[in-house]
Amino acid sequence: MSTQSNFRQIEPVLPSQDIKRDIAWYQQYTGFEPISYDTGYAVLKRDHLYIHLQWHADTEDDPLLGGSVIKLFVKDIDAALEDFVERGTVQAQKLSKNTPWGTHEFGFYDLNNNAIFLVQDI
């Protein structure tokens, strides 16, 4: 049984210390818009991609565990870079072209130290 056609997208769930604050940050700096949220959980969407945010108390019993990494694959890295430069999210020189692993990419951190990379396969 082939599973190739079953995988269509990934919807990461990232830890958050403040859902309302992080929704505003994602809107301004990434263009992701909230489609549903409360004080403990949010679902954000841009085009056909989704990011979920889940509140954590950052205690021993409920650690925030920052440092998650996601990669958003795009068709045109230059258009994506232009958008994120205009938003003030990254500087243009953050773009790495022709990486040894066959991509063009750039990345940044959100307010909870989650790394977000935009990637174009070459």
Coordinates of C-alpha atoms in Angstrom, one line a residue:
M1 CA 0.0 0.0 0.0
S2 CA 1.4 3.3 -1.1
T3 CA 1.2 6.2 1.4
Q4 CA 2.6 8.9 -1.0
S5 CA -0.8 10.4 -1.8
N6 CA -2.0 10.5 1.8
F7 CA 0.3 13.2 3.0
R8 CA -0.9 16.7 1.9
Q9 CA 0.3 19.2 4.5
I10 CA 1.6 19.6 8.0
E11 CA -0.1 21.6 10.7
P12 CA 2.4 22.2 13.5
V13 CA 1.3 23.0 17.0
L14 CA 3.7 25.5 18.6
P15 CA 3.9 26.4 22.2
S16 CA 2.8 29.9 23.3
Q17 CA 3.1 31.9 26.5
D18 CA 0.4 34.4 25.4
I19 CA -2.1 33.4 22.7
K20 CA -3.5 37.0 22.1
R21 CA 0.0 38.5 21.8
D22 CA 1.2 35.7 19.5
I23 CA -1.8 36.0 17.2
A24 CA -1.0 39.7 16.7
W25 CA 2.6 38.9 16.0
Y26 CA 1.8 36.2 13.4
Q27 CA -0.7 38.5 11.7
Q28 CA 1.9 41.4 11.4
Y29 CA 5.0 39.5 10.8
T30 CA 3.9 36.4 8.8
G31 CA 0.5 37.2 7.3
F32 CA -1.2 34.2 9.1
E33 CA -4.7 35.1 10.2
P34 CA -6.7 33.6 13.1
I35 CA -9.6 31.4 12.1
S36 CA -10.4 30.3 15.6
Y37 CA -9.0 30.9 19.0
D38 CA -9.5 31.2 22.8
T39 CA -7.1 31.9 25.6
G40 CA -5.6 28.4 25.4
Y41 CA -5.5 27.6 21.7
A42 CA -5.5 29.2 18.3
V43 CA -5.6 28.1 14.7
L44 CA -4.0 30.5 12.1
K45 CA -4.2 30.2 8.3
R46 CA -2.4 31.7 5.3
D47 CA -3.3 30.4 1.9
H48 CA -3.7 26.6 2.4
L49 CA -1.3 26.4 5.4
Y50 CA -2.2 26.3 9.1
I51 CA -0.3 26.9 12.3
H52 CA -1.7 26.0 15.7
L53 CA -0.7 27.8 18.9
Q54 CA -1.2 26.1 22.3
W55 CA -0.7 27.9 25.6
H56 CA 1.7 26.5 28.1
A57 CA 2.3 27.8 31.7
D58 CA 6.1 27.3 31.3
T59 CA 6.2 25.4 34.6
E60 CA 7.8 22.1 35.5
D61 CA 4.4 20.4 35.1
D62 CA 3.5 22.3 31.9
P63 CA 6.8 23.3 30.2
L64 CA 6.8 25.7 27.3
L65 CA 9.6 23.8 25.6
G66 CA 10.5 26.5 23.1
G67 CA 12.8 25.8 20.3
S68 CA 10.4 24.0 17.9
V69 CA 11.2 24.2 14.2
I70 CA 8.9 24.3 11.3
K71 CA 9.5 24.6 7.6
L72 CA 7.0 26.1 5.2
F73 CA 7.7 25.1 1.6
V74 CA 7.0 27.8 -1.0
K75 CA 7.0 27.9 -4.8
D76 CA 8.8 31.2 -5.1
I77 CA 11.3 32.1 -2.3
D78 CA 11.9 35.6 -3.7
A79 CA 8.3 36.6 -3.5
A80 CA 8.1 35.1 0.0
L81 CA 11.3 37.0 1.1
E82 CA 9.9 40.3 -0.3
D83 CA 6.7 39.8 1.7
F84 CA 8.6 39.1 5.0
V85 CA 11.1 42.0 4.4
E86 CA 8.2 44.4 3.9
R87 CA 6.7 43.1 7.2
G88 CA 9.9 43.8 9.0
T89 CA 10.3 40.1 9.9
V90 CA 13.7 39.5 8.3
Q91 CA 16.4 41.4 6.4
A92 CA 17.0 40.5 2.7
Q93 CA 20.5 39.2 3.4
K94 CA 19.0 36.3 5.5
L95 CA 18.2 34.4 2.3
S96 CA 20.5 31.5 1.7
K97 CA 20.6 30.3 -1.9
N98 CA 21.8 27.0 -3.2
T99 CA 22.3 25.3 0.1
P100 CA 24.2 22.1 0.1
W101 CA 20.9 20.2 0.7
G102 CA 19.3 21.7 -2.4
T103 CA 17.2 24.6 -1.2
H104 CA 16.9 28.4 -1.1
E105 CA 15.7 29.4 2.3
F106 CA 15.5 32.0 5.1
G107 CA 14.3 31.8 8.7
F108 CA 13.3 33.7 11.8
Y109 CA 12.1 33.2 15.4
D110 CA 8.7 33.9 16.8
L111 CA 8.2 35.4 20.3
N112 CA 8.5 31.9 21.9
N113 CA 11.8 31.1 20.3
N114 CA 10.2 28.7 17.7
A115 CA 12.3 28.7 14.5
I116 CA 10.3 29.2 11.3
F117 CA 11.9 28.6 7.9
L118 CA 10.6 29.3 4.4
V119 CA 12.1 26.9 1.9
Q120 CA 12.0 26.5 -1.9
D121 CA 13.4 23.2 -3.3
I122 CA 15.7 23.8 -6.2

